[in-house]
C-alpha atoms as a PDB file:
ATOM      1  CA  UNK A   1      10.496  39.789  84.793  1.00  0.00           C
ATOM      2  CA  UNK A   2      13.758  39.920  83.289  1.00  0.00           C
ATOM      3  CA  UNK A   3      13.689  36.427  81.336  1.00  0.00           C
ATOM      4  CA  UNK A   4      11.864  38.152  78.069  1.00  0.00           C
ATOM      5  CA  UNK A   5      14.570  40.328  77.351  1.00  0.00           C
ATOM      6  CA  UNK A   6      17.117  38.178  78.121  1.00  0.00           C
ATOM      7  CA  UNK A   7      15.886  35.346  75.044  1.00  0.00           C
ATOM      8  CA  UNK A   8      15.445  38.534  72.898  1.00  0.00           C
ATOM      9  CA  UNK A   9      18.876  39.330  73.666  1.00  0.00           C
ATOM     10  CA  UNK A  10      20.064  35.321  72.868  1.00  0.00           C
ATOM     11  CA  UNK A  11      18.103  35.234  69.328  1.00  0.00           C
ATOM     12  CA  UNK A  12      19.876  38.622  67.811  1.00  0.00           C
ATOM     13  CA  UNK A  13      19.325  40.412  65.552  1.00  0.00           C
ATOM     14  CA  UNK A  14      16.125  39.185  62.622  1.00  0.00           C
ATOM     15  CA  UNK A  15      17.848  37.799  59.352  1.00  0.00           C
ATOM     16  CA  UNK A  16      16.668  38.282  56.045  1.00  0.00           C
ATOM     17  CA  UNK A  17      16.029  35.616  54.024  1.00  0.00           C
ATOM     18  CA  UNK A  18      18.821  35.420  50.693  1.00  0.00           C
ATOM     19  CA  UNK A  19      16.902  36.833  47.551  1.00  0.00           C
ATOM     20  CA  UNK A  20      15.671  33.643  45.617  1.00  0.00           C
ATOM     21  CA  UNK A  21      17.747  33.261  42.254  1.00  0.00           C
ATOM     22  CA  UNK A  22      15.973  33.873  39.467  1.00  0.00           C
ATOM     23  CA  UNK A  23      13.775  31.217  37.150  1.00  0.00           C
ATOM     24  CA  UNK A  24      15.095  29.720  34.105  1.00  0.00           C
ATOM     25  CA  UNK A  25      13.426  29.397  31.330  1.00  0.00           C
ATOM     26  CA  UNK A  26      12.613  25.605  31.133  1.00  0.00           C
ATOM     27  CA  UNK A  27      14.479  23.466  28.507  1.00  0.00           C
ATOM     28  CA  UNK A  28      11.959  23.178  25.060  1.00  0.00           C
ATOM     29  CA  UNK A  29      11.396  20.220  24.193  1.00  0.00           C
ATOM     30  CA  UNK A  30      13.097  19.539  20.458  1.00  0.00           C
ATOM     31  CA  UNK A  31      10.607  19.941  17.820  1.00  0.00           C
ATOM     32  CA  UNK A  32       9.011  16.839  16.171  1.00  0.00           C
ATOM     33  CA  UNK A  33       9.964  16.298  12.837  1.00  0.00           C
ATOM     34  CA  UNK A  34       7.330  16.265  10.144  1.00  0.00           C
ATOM     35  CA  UNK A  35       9.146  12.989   8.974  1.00  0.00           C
ATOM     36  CA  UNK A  36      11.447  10.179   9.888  1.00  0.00           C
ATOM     37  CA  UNK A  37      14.223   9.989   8.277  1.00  0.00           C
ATOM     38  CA  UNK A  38      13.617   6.672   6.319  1.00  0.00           C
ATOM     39  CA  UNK A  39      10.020   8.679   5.320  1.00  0.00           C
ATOM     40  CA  UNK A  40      12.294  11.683   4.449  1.00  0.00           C
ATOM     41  CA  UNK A  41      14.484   9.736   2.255  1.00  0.00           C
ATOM     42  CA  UNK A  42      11.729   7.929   0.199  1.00  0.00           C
ATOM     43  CA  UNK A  43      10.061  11.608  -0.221  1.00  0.00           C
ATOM     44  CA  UNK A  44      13.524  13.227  -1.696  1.00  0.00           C
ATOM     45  CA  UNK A  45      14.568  10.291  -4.217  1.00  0.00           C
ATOM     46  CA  UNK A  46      11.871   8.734  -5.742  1.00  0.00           C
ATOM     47  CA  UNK A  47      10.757  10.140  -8.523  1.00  0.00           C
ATOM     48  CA  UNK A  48       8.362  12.534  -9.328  1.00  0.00           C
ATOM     49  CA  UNK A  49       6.379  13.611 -12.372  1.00  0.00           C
ATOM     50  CA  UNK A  50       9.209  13.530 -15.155  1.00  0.00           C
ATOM     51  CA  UNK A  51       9.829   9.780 -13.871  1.00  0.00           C
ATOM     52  CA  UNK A  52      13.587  10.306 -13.204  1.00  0.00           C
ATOM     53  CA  UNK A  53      15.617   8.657 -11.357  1.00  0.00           C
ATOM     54  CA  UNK A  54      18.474  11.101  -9.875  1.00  0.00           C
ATOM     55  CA  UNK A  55      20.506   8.888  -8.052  1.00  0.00           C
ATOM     56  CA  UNK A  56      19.400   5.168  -8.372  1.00  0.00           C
ATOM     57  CA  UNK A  57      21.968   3.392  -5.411  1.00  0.00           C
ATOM     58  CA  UNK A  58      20.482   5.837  -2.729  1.00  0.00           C
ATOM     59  CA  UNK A  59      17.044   5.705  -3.766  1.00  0.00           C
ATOM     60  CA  UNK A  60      17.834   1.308  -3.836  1.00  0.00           C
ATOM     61  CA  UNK A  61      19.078   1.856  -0.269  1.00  0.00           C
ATOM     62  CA  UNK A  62      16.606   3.734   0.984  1.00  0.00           C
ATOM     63  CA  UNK A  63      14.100   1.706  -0.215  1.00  0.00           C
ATOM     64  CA  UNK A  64      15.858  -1.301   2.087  1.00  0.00           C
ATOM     65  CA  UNK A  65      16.139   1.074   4.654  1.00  0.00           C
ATOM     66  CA  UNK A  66      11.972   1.406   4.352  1.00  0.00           C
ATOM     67  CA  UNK A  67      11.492  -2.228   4.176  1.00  0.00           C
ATOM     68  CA  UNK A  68      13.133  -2.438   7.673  1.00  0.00           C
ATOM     69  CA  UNK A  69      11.190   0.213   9.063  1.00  0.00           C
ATOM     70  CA  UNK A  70       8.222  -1.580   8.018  1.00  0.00           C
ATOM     71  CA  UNK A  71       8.811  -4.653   9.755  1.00  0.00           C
ATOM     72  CA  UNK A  72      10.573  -2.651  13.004  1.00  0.00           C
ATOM     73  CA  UNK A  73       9.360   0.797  13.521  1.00  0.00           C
ATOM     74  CA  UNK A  74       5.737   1.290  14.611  1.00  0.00           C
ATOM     75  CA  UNK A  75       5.579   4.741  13.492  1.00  0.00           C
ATOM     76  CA  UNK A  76       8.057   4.963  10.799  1.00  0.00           C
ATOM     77  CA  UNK A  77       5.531   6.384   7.749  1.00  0.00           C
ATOM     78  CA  UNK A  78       2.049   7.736   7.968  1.00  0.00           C
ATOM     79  CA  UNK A  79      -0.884   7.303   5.859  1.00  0.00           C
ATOM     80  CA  UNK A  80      -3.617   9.589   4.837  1.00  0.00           C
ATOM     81  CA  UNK A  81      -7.283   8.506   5.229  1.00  0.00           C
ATOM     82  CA  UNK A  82      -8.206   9.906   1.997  1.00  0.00           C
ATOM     83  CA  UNK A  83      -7.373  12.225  -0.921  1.00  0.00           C
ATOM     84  CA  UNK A  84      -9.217  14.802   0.783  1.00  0.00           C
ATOM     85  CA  UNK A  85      -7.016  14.642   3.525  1.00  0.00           C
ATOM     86  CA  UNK A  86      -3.478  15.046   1.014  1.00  0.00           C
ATOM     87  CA  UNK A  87      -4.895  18.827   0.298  1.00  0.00           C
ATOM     88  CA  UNK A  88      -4.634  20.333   3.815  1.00  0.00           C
ATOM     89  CA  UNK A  89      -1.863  17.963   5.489  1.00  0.00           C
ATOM     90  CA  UNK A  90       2.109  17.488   4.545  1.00  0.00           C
ATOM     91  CA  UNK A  91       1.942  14.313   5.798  1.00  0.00           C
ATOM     92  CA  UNK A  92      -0.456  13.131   3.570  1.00  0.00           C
ATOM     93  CA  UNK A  93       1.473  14.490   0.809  1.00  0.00           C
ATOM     94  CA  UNK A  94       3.783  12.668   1.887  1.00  0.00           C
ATOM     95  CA  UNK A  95       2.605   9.385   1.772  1.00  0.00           C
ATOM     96  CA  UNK A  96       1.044  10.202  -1.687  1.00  0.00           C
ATOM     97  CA  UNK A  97       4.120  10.789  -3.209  1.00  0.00           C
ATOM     98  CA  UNK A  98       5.970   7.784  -1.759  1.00  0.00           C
ATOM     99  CA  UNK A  99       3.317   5.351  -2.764  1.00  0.00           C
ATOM    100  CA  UNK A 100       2.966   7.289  -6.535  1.00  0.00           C
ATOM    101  CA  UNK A 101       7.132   7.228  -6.504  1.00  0.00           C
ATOM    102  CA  UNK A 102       7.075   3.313  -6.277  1.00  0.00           C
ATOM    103  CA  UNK A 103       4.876   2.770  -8.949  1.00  0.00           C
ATOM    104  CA  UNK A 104       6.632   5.124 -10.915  1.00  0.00           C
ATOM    105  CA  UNK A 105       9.680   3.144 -10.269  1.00  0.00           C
ATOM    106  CA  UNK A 106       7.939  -0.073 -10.650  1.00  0.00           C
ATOM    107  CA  UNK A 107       6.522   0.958 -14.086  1.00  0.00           C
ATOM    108  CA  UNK A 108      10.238   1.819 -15.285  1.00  0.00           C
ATOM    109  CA  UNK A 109      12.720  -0.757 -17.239  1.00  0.00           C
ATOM    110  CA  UNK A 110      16.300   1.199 -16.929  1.00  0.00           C
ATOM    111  CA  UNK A 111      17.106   0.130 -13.218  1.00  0.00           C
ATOM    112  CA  UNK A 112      15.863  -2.933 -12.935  1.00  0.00           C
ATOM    113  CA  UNK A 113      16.991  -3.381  -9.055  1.00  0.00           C
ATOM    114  CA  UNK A 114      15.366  -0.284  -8.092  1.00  0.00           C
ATOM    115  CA  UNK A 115      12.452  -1.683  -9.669  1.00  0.00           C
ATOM    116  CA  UNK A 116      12.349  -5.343  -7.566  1.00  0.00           C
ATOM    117  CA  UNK A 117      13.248  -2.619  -4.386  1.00  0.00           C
ATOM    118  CA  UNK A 118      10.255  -0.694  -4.980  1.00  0.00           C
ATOM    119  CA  UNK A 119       8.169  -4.017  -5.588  1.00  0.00           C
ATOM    120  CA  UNK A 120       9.264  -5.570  -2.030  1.00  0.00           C
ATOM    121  CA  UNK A 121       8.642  -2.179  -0.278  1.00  0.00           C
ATOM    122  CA  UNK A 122       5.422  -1.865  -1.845  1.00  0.00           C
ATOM    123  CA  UNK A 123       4.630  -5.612  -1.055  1.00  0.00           C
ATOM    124  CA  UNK A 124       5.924  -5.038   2.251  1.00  0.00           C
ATOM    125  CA  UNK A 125       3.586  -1.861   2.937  1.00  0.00           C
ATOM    126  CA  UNK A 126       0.090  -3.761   1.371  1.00  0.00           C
ATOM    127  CA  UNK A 127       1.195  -6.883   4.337  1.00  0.00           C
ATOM    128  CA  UNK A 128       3.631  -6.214   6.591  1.00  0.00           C
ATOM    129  CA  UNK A 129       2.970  -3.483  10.037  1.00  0.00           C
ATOM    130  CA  UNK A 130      -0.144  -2.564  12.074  1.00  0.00           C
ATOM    131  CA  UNK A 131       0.107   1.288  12.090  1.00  0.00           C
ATOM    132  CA  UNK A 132       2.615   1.471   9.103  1.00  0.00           C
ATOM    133  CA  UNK A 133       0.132  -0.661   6.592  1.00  0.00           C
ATOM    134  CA  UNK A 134      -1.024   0.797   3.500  1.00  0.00           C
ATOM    135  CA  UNK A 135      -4.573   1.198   3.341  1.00  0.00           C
ATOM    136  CA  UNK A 136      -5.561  -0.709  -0.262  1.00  0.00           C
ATOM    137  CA  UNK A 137      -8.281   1.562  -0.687  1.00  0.00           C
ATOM    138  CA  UNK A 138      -5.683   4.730  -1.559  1.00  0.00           C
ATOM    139  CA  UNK A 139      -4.220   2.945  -3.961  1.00  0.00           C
ATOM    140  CA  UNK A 140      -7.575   3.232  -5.694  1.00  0.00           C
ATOM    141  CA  UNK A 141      -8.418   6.660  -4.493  1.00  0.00           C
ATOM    142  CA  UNK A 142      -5.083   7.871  -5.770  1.00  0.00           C
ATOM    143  CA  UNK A 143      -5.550   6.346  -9.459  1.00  0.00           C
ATOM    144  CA  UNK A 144      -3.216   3.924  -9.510  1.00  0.00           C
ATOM    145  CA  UNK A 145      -5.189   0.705  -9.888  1.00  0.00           C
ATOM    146  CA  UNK A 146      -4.974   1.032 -13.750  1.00  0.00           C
ATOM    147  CA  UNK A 147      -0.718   1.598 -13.831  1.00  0.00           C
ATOM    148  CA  UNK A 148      -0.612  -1.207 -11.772  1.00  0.00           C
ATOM    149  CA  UNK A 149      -3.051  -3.625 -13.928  1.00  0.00           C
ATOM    150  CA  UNK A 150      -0.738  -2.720 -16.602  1.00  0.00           C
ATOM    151  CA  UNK A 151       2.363  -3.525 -14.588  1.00  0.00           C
ATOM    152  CA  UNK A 152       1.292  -6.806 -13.760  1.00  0.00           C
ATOM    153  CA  UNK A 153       0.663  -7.513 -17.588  1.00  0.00           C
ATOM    154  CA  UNK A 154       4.046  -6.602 -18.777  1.00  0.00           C
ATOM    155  CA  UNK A 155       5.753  -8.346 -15.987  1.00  0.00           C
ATOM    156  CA  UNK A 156       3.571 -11.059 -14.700  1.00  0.00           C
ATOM    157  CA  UNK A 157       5.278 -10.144 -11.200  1.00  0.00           C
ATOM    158  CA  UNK A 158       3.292 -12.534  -8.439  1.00  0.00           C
ATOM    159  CA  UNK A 159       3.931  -8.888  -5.969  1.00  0.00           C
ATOM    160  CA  UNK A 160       2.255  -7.200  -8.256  1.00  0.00           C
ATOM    161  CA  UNK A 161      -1.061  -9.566  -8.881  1.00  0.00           C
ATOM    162  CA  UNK A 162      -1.105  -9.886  -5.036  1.00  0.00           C
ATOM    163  CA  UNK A 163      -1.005  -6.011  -4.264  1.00  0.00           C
ATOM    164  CA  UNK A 164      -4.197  -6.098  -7.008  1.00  0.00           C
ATOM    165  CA  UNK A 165      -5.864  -8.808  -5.432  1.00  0.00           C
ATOM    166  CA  UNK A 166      -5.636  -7.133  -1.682  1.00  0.00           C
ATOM    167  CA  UNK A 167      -7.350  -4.362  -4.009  1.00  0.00           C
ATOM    168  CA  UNK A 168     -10.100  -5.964  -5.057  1.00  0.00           C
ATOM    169  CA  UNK A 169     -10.723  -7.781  -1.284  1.00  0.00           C
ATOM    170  CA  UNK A 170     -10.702  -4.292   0.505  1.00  0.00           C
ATOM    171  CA  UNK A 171     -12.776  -2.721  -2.034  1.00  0.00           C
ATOM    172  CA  UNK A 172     -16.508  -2.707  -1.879  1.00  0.00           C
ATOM    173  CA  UNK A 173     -18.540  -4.779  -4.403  1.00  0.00           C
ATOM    174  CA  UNK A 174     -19.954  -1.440  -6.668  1.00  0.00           C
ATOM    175  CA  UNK A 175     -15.958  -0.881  -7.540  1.00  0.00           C
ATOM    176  CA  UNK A 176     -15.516  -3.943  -9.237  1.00  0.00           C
ATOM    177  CA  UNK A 177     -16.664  -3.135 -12.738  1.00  0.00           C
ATOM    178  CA  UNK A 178     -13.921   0.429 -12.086  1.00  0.00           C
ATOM    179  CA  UNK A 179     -10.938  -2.590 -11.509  1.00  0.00           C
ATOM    180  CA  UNK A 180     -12.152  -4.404 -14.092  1.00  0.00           C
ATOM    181  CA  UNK A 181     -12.006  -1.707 -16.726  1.00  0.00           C
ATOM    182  CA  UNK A 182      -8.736  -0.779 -15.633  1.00  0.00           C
ATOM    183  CA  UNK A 183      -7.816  -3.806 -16.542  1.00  0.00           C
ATOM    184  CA  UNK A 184      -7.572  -6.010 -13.304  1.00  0.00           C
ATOM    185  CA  UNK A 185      -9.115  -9.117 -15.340  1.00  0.00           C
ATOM    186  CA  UNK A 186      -7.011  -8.993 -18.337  1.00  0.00           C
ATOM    187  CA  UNK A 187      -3.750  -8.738 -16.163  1.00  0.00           C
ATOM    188  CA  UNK A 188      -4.481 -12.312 -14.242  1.00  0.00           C
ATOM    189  CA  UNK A 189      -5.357 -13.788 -17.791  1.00  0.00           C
ATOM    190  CA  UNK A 190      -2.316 -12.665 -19.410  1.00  0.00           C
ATOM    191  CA  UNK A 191      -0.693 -14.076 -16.966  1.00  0.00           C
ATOM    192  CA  UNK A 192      -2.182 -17.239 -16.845  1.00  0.00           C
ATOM    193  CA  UNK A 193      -1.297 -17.661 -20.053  1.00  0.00           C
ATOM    194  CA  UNK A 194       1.947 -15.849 -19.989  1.00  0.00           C
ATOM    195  CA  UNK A 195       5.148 -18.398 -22.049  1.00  0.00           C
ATOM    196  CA  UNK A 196       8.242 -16.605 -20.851  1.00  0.00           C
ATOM    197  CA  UNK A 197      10.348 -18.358 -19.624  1.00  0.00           C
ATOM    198  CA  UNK A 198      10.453 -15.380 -16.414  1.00  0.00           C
ATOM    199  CA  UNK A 199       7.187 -16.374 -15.630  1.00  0.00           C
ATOM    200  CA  UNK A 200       6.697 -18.763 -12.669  1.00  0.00           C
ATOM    201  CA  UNK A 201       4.263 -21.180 -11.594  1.00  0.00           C
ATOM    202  CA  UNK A 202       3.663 -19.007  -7.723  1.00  0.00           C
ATOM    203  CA  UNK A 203       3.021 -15.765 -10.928  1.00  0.00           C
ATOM    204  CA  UNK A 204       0.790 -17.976 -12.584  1.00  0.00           C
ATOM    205  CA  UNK A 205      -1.002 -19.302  -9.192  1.00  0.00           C
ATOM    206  CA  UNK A 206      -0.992 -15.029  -8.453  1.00  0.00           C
ATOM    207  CA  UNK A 207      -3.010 -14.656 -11.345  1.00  0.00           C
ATOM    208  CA  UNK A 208      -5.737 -17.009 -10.644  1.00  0.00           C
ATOM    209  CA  UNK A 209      -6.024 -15.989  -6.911  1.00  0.00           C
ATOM    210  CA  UNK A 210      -6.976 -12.842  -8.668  1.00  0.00           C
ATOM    211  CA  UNK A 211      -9.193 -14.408 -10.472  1.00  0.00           C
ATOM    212  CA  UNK A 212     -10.661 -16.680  -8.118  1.00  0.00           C
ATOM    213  CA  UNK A 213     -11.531 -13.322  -5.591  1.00  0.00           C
ATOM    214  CA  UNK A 214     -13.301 -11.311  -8.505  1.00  0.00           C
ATOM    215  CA  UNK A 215     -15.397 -14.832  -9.136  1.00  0.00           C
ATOM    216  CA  UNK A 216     -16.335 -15.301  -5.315  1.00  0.00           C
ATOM    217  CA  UNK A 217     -17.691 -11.274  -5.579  1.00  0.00           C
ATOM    218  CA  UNK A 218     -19.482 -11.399  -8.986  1.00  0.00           C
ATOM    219  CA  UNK A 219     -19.161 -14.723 -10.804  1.00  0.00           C
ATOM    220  CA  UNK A 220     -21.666 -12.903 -13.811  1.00  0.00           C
ATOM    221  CA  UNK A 221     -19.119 -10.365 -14.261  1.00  0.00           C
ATOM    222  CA  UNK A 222     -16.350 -12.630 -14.525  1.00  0.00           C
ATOM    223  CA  UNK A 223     -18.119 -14.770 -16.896  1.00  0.00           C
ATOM    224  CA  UNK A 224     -18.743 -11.835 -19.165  1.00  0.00           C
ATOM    225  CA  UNK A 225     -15.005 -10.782 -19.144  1.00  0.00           C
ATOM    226  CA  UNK A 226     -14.201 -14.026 -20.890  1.00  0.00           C
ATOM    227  CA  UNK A 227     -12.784 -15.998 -17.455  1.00  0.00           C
ATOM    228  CA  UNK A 228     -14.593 -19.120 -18.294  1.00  0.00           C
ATOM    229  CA  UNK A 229     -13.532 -19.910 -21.848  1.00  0.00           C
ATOM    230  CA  UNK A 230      -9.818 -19.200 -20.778  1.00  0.00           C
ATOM    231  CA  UNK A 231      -9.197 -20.896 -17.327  1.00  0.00           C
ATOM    232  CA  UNK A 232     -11.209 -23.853 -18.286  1.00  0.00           C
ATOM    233  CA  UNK A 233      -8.628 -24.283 -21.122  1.00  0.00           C
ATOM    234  CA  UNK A 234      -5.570 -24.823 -17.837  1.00  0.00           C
ATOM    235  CA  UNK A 235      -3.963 -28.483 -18.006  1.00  0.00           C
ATOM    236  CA  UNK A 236      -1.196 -27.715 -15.395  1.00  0.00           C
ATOM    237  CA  UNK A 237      -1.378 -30.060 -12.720  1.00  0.00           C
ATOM    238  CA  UNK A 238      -0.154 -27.279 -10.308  1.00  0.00           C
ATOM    239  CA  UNK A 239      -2.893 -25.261 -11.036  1.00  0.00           C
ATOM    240  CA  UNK A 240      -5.685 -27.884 -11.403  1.00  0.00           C
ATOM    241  CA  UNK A 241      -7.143 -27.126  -8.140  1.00  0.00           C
ATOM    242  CA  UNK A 242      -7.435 -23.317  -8.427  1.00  0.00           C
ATOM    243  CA  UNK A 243      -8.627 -23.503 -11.814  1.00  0.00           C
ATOM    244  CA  UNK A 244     -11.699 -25.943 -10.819  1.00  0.00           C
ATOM    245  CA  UNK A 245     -12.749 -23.542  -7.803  1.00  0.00           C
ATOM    246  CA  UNK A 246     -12.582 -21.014 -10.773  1.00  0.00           C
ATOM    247  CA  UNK A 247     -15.064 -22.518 -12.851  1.00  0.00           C
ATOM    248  CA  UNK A 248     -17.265 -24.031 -10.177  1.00  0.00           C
ATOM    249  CA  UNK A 249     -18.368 -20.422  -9.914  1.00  0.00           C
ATOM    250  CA  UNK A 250     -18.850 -19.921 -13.471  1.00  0.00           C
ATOM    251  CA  UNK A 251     -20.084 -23.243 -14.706  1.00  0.00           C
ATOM    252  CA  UNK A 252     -23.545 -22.927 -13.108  1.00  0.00           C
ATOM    253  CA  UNK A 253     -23.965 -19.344 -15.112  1.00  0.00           C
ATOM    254  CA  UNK A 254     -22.500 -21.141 -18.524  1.00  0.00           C
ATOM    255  CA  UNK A 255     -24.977 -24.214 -18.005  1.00  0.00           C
ATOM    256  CA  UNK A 256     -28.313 -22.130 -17.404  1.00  0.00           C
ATOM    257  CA  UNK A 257     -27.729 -20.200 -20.744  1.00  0.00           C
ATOM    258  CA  UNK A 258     -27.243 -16.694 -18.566  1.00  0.00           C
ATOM    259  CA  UNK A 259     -26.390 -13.758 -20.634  1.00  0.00           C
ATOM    260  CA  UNK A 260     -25.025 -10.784 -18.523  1.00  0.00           C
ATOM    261  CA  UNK A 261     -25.271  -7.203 -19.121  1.00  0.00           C
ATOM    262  CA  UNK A 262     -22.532  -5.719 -16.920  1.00  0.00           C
ATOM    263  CA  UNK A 263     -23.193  -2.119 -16.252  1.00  0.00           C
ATOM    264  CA  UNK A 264     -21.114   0.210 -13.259  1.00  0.00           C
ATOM    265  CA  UNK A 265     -24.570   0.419 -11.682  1.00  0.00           C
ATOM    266  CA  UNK A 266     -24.958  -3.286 -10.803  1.00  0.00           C
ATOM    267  CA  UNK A 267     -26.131  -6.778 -12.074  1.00  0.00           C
ATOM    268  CA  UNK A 268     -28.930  -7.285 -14.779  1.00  0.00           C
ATOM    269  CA  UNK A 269     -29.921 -10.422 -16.651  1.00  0.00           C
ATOM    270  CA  UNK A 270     -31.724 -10.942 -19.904  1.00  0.00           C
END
């Protein structure tokens, strides 16, 4: 009878347990930033409207540094899917004023290094990256198709012609006659027949690539720019071969007599 006081007496007195310390606040998580820093950099020094150049060695550097990021970093730049998109996010606004900022600098004559930078970057972006590539279609959407046609005229520059001719291969078929009157044609002809001395054979070869794609989409509307009389015209033996796949789209159009009356809204014949 006495053996339940005697363990009551053993265990003592009942202990409180010690008051549990109170919660942090758990560590936040740094905020994302809108833009990388190589994104950042392009954003601040291109150029903008007025088409000057504040401090041409940074913007040259941090055009390199963009050109690294596009072969490296997966995420590095972001894209908008459309103009629509630039008018309700910063990131699209972004984009749109990096890709109007190298054509800007591109289109310029007073640094001529910033202006091969901005050609490789913008080379770069068109070919290079999975997530990071520039969709061809914005550089249609965002009206610079016609700058760039003239560009490619001044300069002949083989970057250039191939940026154009992306263009025209990601483009659908009813925006042909748009490149064309901004002067898509007219560029690869010039520089075709382009005499400086600056002008090489892989510009020249640029040019008819052009060519060649606008002749595989609509050979009638190539024949009615004029392509025919001025390819078939080519005696370099370099160019031989591109300039015969040229008019083997043409030369069944010339030979039946076809005349073409190129309208926006399609293809007629009379």
């Amino acid at each position: 009878g006495s053996a339940a006081p005697r363990l009551a007496a053993a265990a003592g007195p009942a202990t409180e347990a010690p008051p549990r310390p109170p919660l942090e606040a758990p560590t936040p998580f740094p905020p994302a930033e809108l833009f990388t820093p190589e994104f950042w950099d392009l954003i601040r020094l291109l150029p903008g409207r007025d088409g000057v150049i504040a401090d041409p060695e940074a913007l040259y550097e941090a055009l390199q540094n963009g050109r690294d990021a596009q072969r490296y970093e997966a995420t590095w730049i972001a894209w908008p899917e459309s103009l629509a998109e630039v008018k309700r996010d910063k990131v699209g606004k972004g984009g749109l004023k990096v890709l109007r900022g190298l054509v800007r600098c591109i289109a310029q004559q007073e640094e001529p290094y910033v202006r091969a930078g901005a050609l490789d970057l913008l080379h770069d972006l068109t070919f290079l990256g999975m997530s990071t590539k520039l969709p061809p279609h914005l550089i249609v959407e965002f009206g610079l198709v016609e700058d760039l046609c003239r560009i490619a005229a001044e300069t002949s520059d083989e970057r250039v012609l191939q940026v154009l001719n992306q263009v025209v291969l990601a483009s659908p078929r009813t925006m042909l006659p748009t490149l064309i009157d901004a002067g898509l044609i007219e560029a690869a002809l010039s520089t075709i027949e382009d005499e400086d001395e600056e002008t090489t054979g892989m510009d020249m070869l640029a040019g008819l690539k052009v060519l060649l794609t606008v002749c595989r989409i609509s050979p009638a509307q190539a024949l009615a720019a004029g392509v025919f009389d001025r390819v078939k015209v080519i005696q370099n033996p370099a160019m031989i071969t591109r300039r015969n796949r040229i008019l083997s789209y043409l030369r069944p159009l010339v030979e039946r007599g076809i005349q073409t009356n190129i309208k926006p809204g399609g293809v007629t014949y009379s």
